[in-house]
């Protein structure tokens, strides 16, 4: 992997990740951009104990432009975009409309490929490995920023999810706090560790899932399963078999094997609803793919828990519950955070085993 860092016209950082070591990246951003001004503010909800990012400048962000005006495609001729070069392998750059900025953290965009019509599932294993290396590198770099406590790499895919740019891409959020979802996991870890005399909860969960029959696919270094209490109609958790706290600690053998396993999982997701209930094929499947990593800040409030107790894992889920129908977060989910799942996890696991990608 070759890494080349440069600056866009408004001062934002842009980084090329290339498969070839002899690739030269020297194109200049020719757009007449003024420096980005953000109004991101973190407000604490004292009743719920969580935080809300208020970012009014995001109201003006680019929304579903036509393909020939996509800001994530390479720049070609007089068609100028966020990427000055005429082609690229993987690119990461600071979001022009960030939810978090300055003392409130940082937001980055990850472009998986220059092919506007592709998806992550269309990548080769070599390309997918490059994305993994980029995620890892950005996790390392962002963890050193004074304001950052947790790094979150994720992909939103599909208009149903709320994606505003159709180009295959993901994002990285660097939060100035430990996120509420991670804090819940850490509290559960601490309670279980104390109650069992030191047993790790993540290890116990993985052992149970391996025994209970909800495994979708497994390899020497990875296991993908539908969790016992899945929140979403089709939800898969992907764990390395050897527990590590973050992408930085992932061993080389697991990194090498990841592209094959993850691409297979994504391709199965695209086949869930094919010919479902006698209907027409309905691909691609909208989804969210989310990496969960241990925070880099202090864990003093979680008694007895260290970073090494946390288990790196990826959660992949879709809001589509059946062909032509979405799972909406209505009263119980949005009002009380109590999910109601219409698809039994065992049935979801069986379906995902049946639709092995061709």
CSV table of C-alpha atoms in Angstrom, one decimal:
chain,number,residue,atom,x,y,z
A,1,UNK,CA,0.0,0.0,0.0
A,2,UNK,CA,1.2,3.5,-0.9
A,3,UNK,CA,-0.2,6.5,1.0
A,4,UNK,CA,-0.1,10.0,-0.3
A,5,UNK,CA,-1.4,13.0,1.6
A,6,UNK,CA,-2.4,16.3,0.1
A,7,UNK,CA,-4.7,19.2,0.6
A,8,UNK,CA,-7.9,20.3,-1.2
A,9,UNK,CA,-8.4,23.9,-2.2
A,10,UNK,CA,-10.2,24.8,1.0
A,11,UNK,CA,-7.5,23.3,3.2
A,12,UNK,CA,-9.1,19.9,4.0
A,13,UNK,CA,-6.9,16.9,4.0
A,14,UNK,CA,-7.2,14.2,1.3
A,15,UNK,CA,-5.3,10.9,1.3
A,16,UNK,CA,-4.8,8.5,-1.6
A,17,UNK,CA,-4.3,4.8,-0.8
A,18,UNK,CA,-2.8,3.0,-3.8
A,19,UNK,CA,-2.2,-0.7,-4.6
A,20,UNK,CA,1.0,0.2,-6.6
A,21,UNK,CA,4.0,1.7,-4.9
A,22,UNK,CA,5.0,3.6,-8.0
A,23,UNK,CA,1.8,5.5,-8.3
A,24,UNK,CA,2.3,9.3,-8.4
A,25,UNK,CA,-0.5,11.6,-7.0
A,26,UNK,CA,0.3,15.2,-7.8
A,27,UNK,CA,-2.9,16.6,-9.2
A,28,UNK,CA,-4.0,20.0,-7.7
A,29,UNK,CA,-7.6,20.8,-6.7
A,30,UNK,CA,-8.5,23.6,-9.2
A,31,UNK,CA,-11.9,24.5,-7.7
A,32,UNK,CA,-12.3,28.0,-6.3
A,33,UNK,CA,-13.3,26.9,-2.8
A,34,UNK,CA,-13.3,29.0,0.3
A,35,UNK,CA,-12.3,27.5,3.6
A,36,UNK,CA,-14.9,25.3,5.2
A,37,UNK,CA,-16.8,26.9,8.0
A,38,UNK,CA,-18.5,24.5,10.4
A,39,UNK,CA,-20.9,25.1,13.3
A,40,UNK,CA,-20.7,21.7,15.0
A,41,UNK,CA,-21.5,21.7,18.7
A,42,UNK,CA,-21.8,18.8,21.2
A,43,UNK,CA,-24.6,19.1,23.7
A,44,UNK,CA,-25.0,16.8,26.6
A,45,UNK,CA,-28.4,15.4,27.5
A,46,UNK,CA,-28.4,15.3,31.3
A,47,UNK,CA,-31.4,13.1,31.5
A,48,UNK,CA,-30.3,10.3,29.2
A,49,UNK,CA,-26.6,10.8,29.8
A,50,UNK,CA,-25.7,10.9,26.1
A,51,UNK,CA,-24.6,13.6,23.6
A,52,UNK,CA,-26.1,15.2,20.5
A,53,UNK,CA,-24.1,16.8,17.7
A,54,UNK,CA,-25.8,20.0,16.5
A,55,UNK,CA,-24.5,20.8,13.0
A,56,UNK,CA,-26.8,23.2,11.2
A,57,UNK,CA,-24.4,23.7,8.3
A,58,UNK,CA,-25.2,20.2,7.1
A,59,UNK,CA,-28.6,21.4,5.8
A,60,UNK,CA,-26.8,22.6,2.7
A,61,UNK,CA,-24.9,19.4,1.9
A,62,UNK,CA,-25.1,17.9,-1.6
A,63,UNK,CA,-28.2,15.7,-2.0
A,64,UNK,CA,-28.5,12.9,-4.6
A,65,UNK,CA,-26.8,14.7,-7.5
A,66,UNK,CA,-26.9,13.0,-11.0
A,67,UNK,CA,-24.1,10.7,-11.8
A,68,UNK,CA,-22.3,13.2,-14.0
A,69,UNK,CA,-22.1,15.6,-11.1
A,70,UNK,CA,-21.0,13.2,-8.4
A,71,UNK,CA,-18.5,14.8,-6.1
A,72,UNK,CA,-16.9,11.4,-5.3
A,73,UNK,CA,-16.0,10.5,-8.8
A,74,UNK,CA,-12.5,11.4,-10.1
A,75,UNK,CA,-11.9,14.8,-11.7
A,76,UNK,CA,-11.8,14.6,-15.5
A,77,UNK,CA,-11.3,17.5,-17.9
A,78,UNK,CA,-13.3,20.4,-16.6
A,79,UNK,CA,-15.5,18.2,-14.4
A,80,UNK,CA,-14.0,18.9,-11.0
A,81,UNK,CA,-14.8,16.9,-7.9
A,82,UNK,CA,-13.5,16.3,-4.4
A,83,UNK,CA,-10.8,14.1,-5.9
A,84,UNK,CA,-8.4,16.0,-8.1
A,85,UNK,CA,-6.9,12.9,-9.7
A,86,UNK,CA,-8.5,11.3,-12.9
A,87,UNK,CA,-8.5,7.9,-11.2
A,88,UNK,CA,-7.9,6.3,-7.8
A,89,UNK,CA,-7.9,3.1,-5.8
A,90,UNK,CA,-9.1,4.3,-2.4
A,91,UNK,CA,-9.4,7.8,-1.2
A,92,UNK,CA,-10.1,9.3,2.3
A,93,UNK,CA,-10.8,13.0,2.8
A,94,UNK,CA,-12.2,15.4,5.4
A,95,UNK,CA,-16.0,15.7,5.0
A,96,UNK,CA,-17.0,19.1,3.6
A,97,UNK,CA,-20.1,19.0,5.7
A,98,UNK,CA,-19.0,17.3,8.9
A,99,UNK,CA,-21.1,16.4,11.9
A,100,UNK,CA,-18.0,16.7,14.1
A,101,UNK,CA,-15.2,19.2,13.7
A,102,UNK,CA,-12.4,20.8,15.6
A,103,UNK,CA,-12.7,20.2,19.4
A,104,UNK,CA,-15.9,18.2,18.6
A,105,UNK,CA,-14.0,15.5,16.7
A,106,UNK,CA,-13.6,14.8,13.0
A,107,UNK,CA,-15.5,13.3,10.1
A,108,UNK,CA,-14.0,11.7,7.0
A,109,UNK,CA,-15.3,10.2,3.8
A,110,UNK,CA,-13.9,6.9,2.4
A,111,UNK,CA,-14.3,6.3,-1.3
A,112,UNK,CA,-14.0,2.5,-1.9
A,113,UNK,CA,-13.5,2.7,-5.7
A,114,UNK,CA,-13.5,5.3,-8.5
A,115,UNK,CA,-16.3,3.2,-10.3
A,116,UNK,CA,-19.5,5.1,-9.6
A,117,UNK,CA,-21.7,2.2,-10.5
A,118,UNK,CA,-20.0,-0.4,-8.3
A,119,UNK,CA,-20.6,-1.4,-4.7
A,120,UNK,CA,-18.3,-2.8,-2.0
A,121,UNK,CA,-19.5,-6.3,-2.9
A,122,UNK,CA,-18.1,-5.7,-6.4
A,123,UNK,CA,-14.6,-5.1,-5.2
A,124,UNK,CA,-11.8,-7.6,-5.7
A,125,UNK,CA,-10.3,-9.2,-2.6
A,126,UNK,CA,-7.2,-7.0,-3.3
A,127,UNK,CA,-9.3,-3.9,-3.3
A,128,UNK,CA,-11.2,-4.9,-0.2
A,129,UNK,CA,-7.9,-5.5,1.6
A,130,UNK,CA,-6.8,-2.0,0.6
A,131,UNK,CA,-10.0,-0.6,2.2
A,132,UNK,CA,-9.3,-2.5,5.4
A,133,UNK,CA,-5.8,-1.1,5.4
A,134,UNK,CA,-7.2,2.4,5.0
A,135,UNK,CA,-9.6,1.9,7.9
A,136,UNK,CA,-6.8,0.7,10.0
A,137,UNK,CA,-4.5,3.6,9.1
A,138,UNK,CA,-7.2,6.2,9.7
A,139,UNK,CA,-8.0,4.6,13.1
A,140,UNK,CA,-4.3,4.9,14.1
A,141,UNK,CA,-4.0,8.5,12.9
A,142,UNK,CA,-7.3,9.8,14.3
A,143,UNK,CA,-6.7,8.1,17.7
A,144,UNK,CA,-3.7,10.5,18.2
A,145,UNK,CA,-5.8,13.6,17.9
A,146,UNK,CA,-6.3,15.3,21.3
A,147,UNK,CA,-10.1,15.6,20.9
A,148,UNK,CA,-10.7,12.0,19.8
A,149,UNK,CA,-11.8,9.2,22.2
A,150,UNK,CA,-13.4,6.7,19.8
A,151,UNK,CA,-13.0,6.0,16.1
A,152,UNK,CA,-16.0,4.6,14.1
A,153,UNK,CA,-15.7,3.3,10.6
A,154,UNK,CA,-19.0,2.6,8.8
A,155,UNK,CA,-20.9,2.4,5.5
A,156,UNK,CA,-24.4,3.5,4.8
A,157,UNK,CA,-25.7,1.9,1.6
A,158,UNK,CA,-28.9,2.7,-0.2
A,159,UNK,CA,-31.4,5.5,-0.4
A,160,UNK,CA,-33.6,3.7,2.1
A,161,UNK,CA,-30.8,4.2,4.7
A,162,UNK,CA,-30.6,7.9,3.9
A,163,UNK,CA,-27.6,8.0,1.7
A,164,UNK,CA,-27.2,11.3,-0.1
A,165,UNK,CA,-24.5,10.3,-2.6
A,166,UNK,CA,-24.8,7.2,-4.7
A,167,UNK,CA,-21.1,6.6,-5.2
A,168,UNK,CA,-19.7,3.6,-3.2
A,169,UNK,CA,-18.3,5.1,-0.1
A,170,UNK,CA,-18.3,5.0,3.7
A,171,UNK,CA,-17.4,7.3,6.5
A,172,UNK,CA,-15.3,7.6,9.6
A,173,UNK,CA,-16.4,9.5,12.7
A,174,UNK,CA,-13.9,10.3,15.3
A,175,UNK,CA,-15.8,11.1,18.5
A,176,UNK,CA,-14.7,13.2,21.4
A,177,UNK,CA,-16.4,10.8,23.8
A,178,UNK,CA,-17.2,7.1,24.2
A,179,UNK,CA,-20.5,6.5,22.3
A,180,UNK,CA,-23.6,5.4,24.2
A,181,UNK,CA,-23.8,2.0,22.5
A,182,UNK,CA,-20.1,1.3,23.3
A,183,UNK,CA,-20.7,2.4,26.9
A,184,UNK,CA,-23.5,-0.1,27.2
A,185,UNK,CA,-21.3,-2.9,26.1
A,186,UNK,CA,-18.6,-1.8,28.5
A,187,UNK,CA,-21.0,-1.8,31.4
A,188,UNK,CA,-22.2,-5.2,30.5
A,189,UNK,CA,-18.6,-6.4,30.2
A,190,UNK,CA,-17.8,-5.1,33.7
A,191,UNK,CA,-20.9,-6.6,35.3
A,192,UNK,CA,-20.3,-10.0,33.6
A,193,UNK,CA,-16.7,-10.0,34.6
A,194,UNK,CA,-17.5,-9.3,38.2
A,195,UNK,CA,-20.4,-11.8,38.3
A,196,UNK,CA,-18.3,-14.7,36.8
A,197,UNK,CA,-15.0,-14.1,38.5
A,198,UNK,CA,-13.3,-12.8,35.3
A,199,UNK,CA,-15.0,-14.4,32.3
A,200,UNK,CA,-15.1,-12.2,29.2
A,201,UNK,CA,-18.6,-11.5,27.9
A,202,UNK,CA,-17.7,-11.3,24.3
A,203,UNK,CA,-16.0,-14.7,24.4
A,204,UNK,CA,-19.1,-16.1,26.1
A,205,UNK,CA,-21.4,-14.7,23.4
A,206,UNK,CA,-19.2,-16.0,20.6
A,207,UNK,CA,-19.1,-19.5,22.2
A,208,UNK,CA,-22.9,-19.5,22.6
A,209,UNK,CA,-23.5,-18.5,19.0
A,210,UNK,CA,-21.2,-21.2,17.7
A,211,UNK,CA,-23.2,-23.7,19.7
A,212,UNK,CA,-26.7,-22.4,19.0
A,213,UNK,CA,-26.9,-22.8,15.2
A,214,UNK,CA,-27.2,-19.1,14.1
A,215,UNK,CA,-23.8,-19.1,12.3
A,216,UNK,CA,-24.0,-17.9,8.8
A,217,UNK,CA,-20.5,-18.6,7.7
A,218,UNK,CA,-17.2,-19.3,9.3
A,219,UNK,CA,-13.5,-19.5,8.3
A,220,UNK,CA,-10.3,-20.2,10.1
A,221,UNK,CA,-10.1,-16.6,11.5
A,222,UNK,CA,-13.6,-15.2,11.3
A,223,UNK,CA,-17.2,-16.1,12.4
A,224,UNK,CA,-20.4,-14.5,11.1
A,225,UNK,CA,-23.6,-15.1,13.0
A,226,UNK,CA,-27.1,-13.7,13.5
A,227,UNK,CA,-27.2,-12.7,17.2
A,228,UNK,CA,-29.7,-14.3,19.6
A,229,UNK,CA,-31.4,-11.0,20.3
A,230,UNK,CA,-31.1,-9.4,16.8
A,231,UNK,CA,-32.7,-6.0,16.6
A,232,UNK,CA,-33.0,-5.9,12.8
A,233,UNK,CA,-34.8,-8.2,10.4
A,234,UNK,CA,-31.5,-9.4,8.9
A,235,UNK,CA,-28.5,-8.6,11.2
A,236,UNK,CA,-25.1,-10.3,11.1
A,237,UNK,CA,-22.2,-9.8,13.5
A,238,UNK,CA,-18.7,-10.6,12.2
A,239,UNK,CA,-16.0,-11.5,14.8
A,240,UNK,CA,-12.4,-12.5,14.5
A,241,UNK,CA,-12.0,-15.8,16.3
A,242,UNK,CA,-9.1,-14.3,18.4
A,243,UNK,CA,-10.4,-11.4,20.4
A,244,UNK,CA,-8.7,-8.0,19.7
A,245,UNK,CA,-9.8,-4.5,20.8
A,246,UNK,CA,-9.5,-2.7,17.5
A,247,UNK,CA,-8.4,-2.9,13.8
A,248,UNK,CA,-4.8,-2.0,14.8
A,249,UNK,CA,-4.5,-5.3,16.8
A,250,UNK,CA,-5.9,-7.5,14.1
A,251,UNK,CA,-3.3,-10.2,13.2
A,252,UNK,CA,-2.1,-10.5,9.6
A,253,UNK,CA,-3.7,-13.9,9.0
A,254,UNK,CA,-7.1,-12.5,9.9
A,255,UNK,CA,-6.5,-9.4,7.8
A,256,UNK,CA,-5.6,-11.6,4.8
A,257,UNK,CA,-8.7,-13.7,5.2
A,258,UNK,CA,-11.1,-10.8,5.9
A,259,UNK,CA,-11.8,-9.7,2.2
A,260,UNK,CA,-13.0,-13.2,1.1
A,261,UNK,CA,-15.2,-13.6,4.2
A,262,UNK,CA,-16.7,-10.0,4.1
A,263,UNK,CA,-17.3,-10.0,0.3
A,264,UNK,CA,-19.1,-13.3,0.6
A,265,UNK,CA,-21.3,-11.9,3.4
A,266,UNK,CA,-22.1,-8.7,1.4
A,267,UNK,CA,-23.0,-10.8,-1.7
A,268,UNK,CA,-25.3,-12.9,0.4
A,269,UNK,CA,-27.0,-9.8,1.7
A,270,UNK,CA,-27.7,-8.8,-1.9
A,271,UNK,CA,-29.5,-12.1,-2.5
A,272,UNK,CA,-31.7,-12.2,0.6
A,273,UNK,CA,-34.8,-10.9,-1.2
A,274,UNK,CA,-34.2,-12.5,-4.6
A,275,UNK,CA,-37.4,-14.3,-5.6
A,276,UNK,CA,-38.6,-13.7,-2.1
A,277,UNK,CA,-42.2,-14.8,-1.7
A,278,UNK,CA,-42.5,-15.3,-5.5
A,279,UNK,CA,-41.7,-11.7,-6.3
A,280,UNK,CA,-39.1,-10.2,-8.6
A,281,UNK,CA,-35.5,-9.8,-7.6
A,282,UNK,CA,-34.9,-6.9,-5.3
A,283,UNK,CA,-31.2,-6.0,-5.2
A,284,UNK,CA,-29.2,-4.4,-4.0
A,285,UNK,CA,-30.1,-4.7,-0.3
A,286,UNK,CA,-29.8,-1.4,1.7
A,287,UNK,CA,-27.6,-1.9,4.7
A,288,UNK,CA,-25.4,-0.4,7.4
A,289,UNK,CA,-22.0,-1.9,8.1
A,290,UNK,CA,-20.5,-0.7,11.4
A,291,UNK,CA,-17.1,-1.5,13.0
A,292,UNK,CA,-17.1,-1.5,16.8
A,293,UNK,CA,-13.7,-0.7,18.3
A,294,UNK,CA,-12.6,-0.1,21.9
A,295,UNK,CA,-12.4,3.6,22.8
A,296,UNK,CA,-8.9,5.1,23.1
A,297,UNK,CA,-9.9,7.2,26.2
A,298,UNK,CA,-9.8,6.2,29.8
A,299,UNK,CA,-12.2,3.4,30.9
A,300,UNK,CA,-12.1,4.2,34.6
A,301,UNK,CA,-15.9,4.5,34.9
A,302,UNK,CA,-16.2,0.9,33.8
A,303,UNK,CA,-14.9,-0.9,36.8
A,304,UNK,CA,-12.3,-3.6,36.1
A,305,UNK,CA,-12.6,-3.4,32.3
A,306,UNK,CA,-9.5,-2.7,30.1
A,307,UNK,CA,-9.3,-2.1,26.3
A,308,UNK,CA,-8.2,-5.7,25.8
A,309,UNK,CA,-11.5,-6.9,27.2
A,310,UNK,CA,-13.3,-5.3,24.3
A,311,UNK,CA,-13.9,-7.4,21.1
A,312,UNK,CA,-13.5,-5.8,17.7
A,313,UNK,CA,-16.4,-6.8,15.5
A,314,UNK,CA,-18.5,-5.6,12.6
A,315,UNK,CA,-22.3,-5.4,12.6
A,316,UNK,CA,-24.1,-5.6,9.3
A,317,UNK,CA,-27.8,-5.1,9.1
A,318,UNK,CA,-30.6,-4.1,6.7
A,319,UNK,CA,-33.8,-2.1,7.4
A,320,UNK,CA,-35.7,-4.2,4.8
A,321,UNK,CA,-37.8,-6.8,6.5
A,322,UNK,CA,-39.3,-8.5,3.4
A,323,UNK,CA,-39.6,-7.8,-0.3
A,324,UNK,CA,-40.9,-4.2,-0.8
A,325,UNK,CA,-41.3,-3.5,2.9
A,326,UNK,CA,-39.0,-1.6,5.3
A,327,UNK,CA,-38.6,-1.9,9.1
A,328,UNK,CA,-39.5,1.5,10.5
A,329,UNK,CA,-38.4,2.7,13.9
A,330,UNK,CA,-41.8,3.7,15.2
A,331,UNK,CA,-43.2,4.2,18.7
A,332,UNK,CA,-41.6,1.4,20.7
A,333,UNK,CA,-38.2,1.7,19.0
A,334,UNK,CA,-37.9,5.5,18.7
A,335,UNK,CA,-39.8,6.4,21.8
A,336,UNK,CA,-38.6,3.7,24.2
A,337,UNK,CA,-35.6,2.1,22.4
A,338,UNK,CA,-37.3,-1.3,22.6
A,339,UNK,CA,-37.0,-3.1,19.3
A,340,UNK,CA,-39.6,-5.4,17.8
A,341,UNK,CA,-38.1,-7.8,15.3
A,342,UNK,CA,-40.5,-9.4,12.7
A,343,UNK,CA,-38.0,-12.0,11.5
A,344,UNK,CA,-36.8,-14.7,14.0
A,345,UNK,CA,-33.0,-14.7,14.2
A,346,UNK,CA,-32.9,-18.4,13.5
A,347,UNK,CA,-35.0,-17.9,10.3
A,348,UNK,CA,-32.7,-15.0,9.2
A,349,UNK,CA,-29.6,-17.2,9.8
A,350,UNK,CA,-31.1,-20.0,7.7
A,351,UNK,CA,-32.0,-17.7,4.9
A,352,UNK,CA,-28.5,-16.3,4.8
A,353,UNK,CA,-27.0,-19.8,4.7
A,354,UNK,CA,-29.3,-20.7,1.8
A,355,UNK,CA,-28.3,-17.7,-0.4
A,356,UNK,CA,-24.6,-18.5,-0.8
A,357,UNK,CA,-23.4,-16.1,-3.5
A,358,UNK,CA,-22.9,-17.5,-7.0
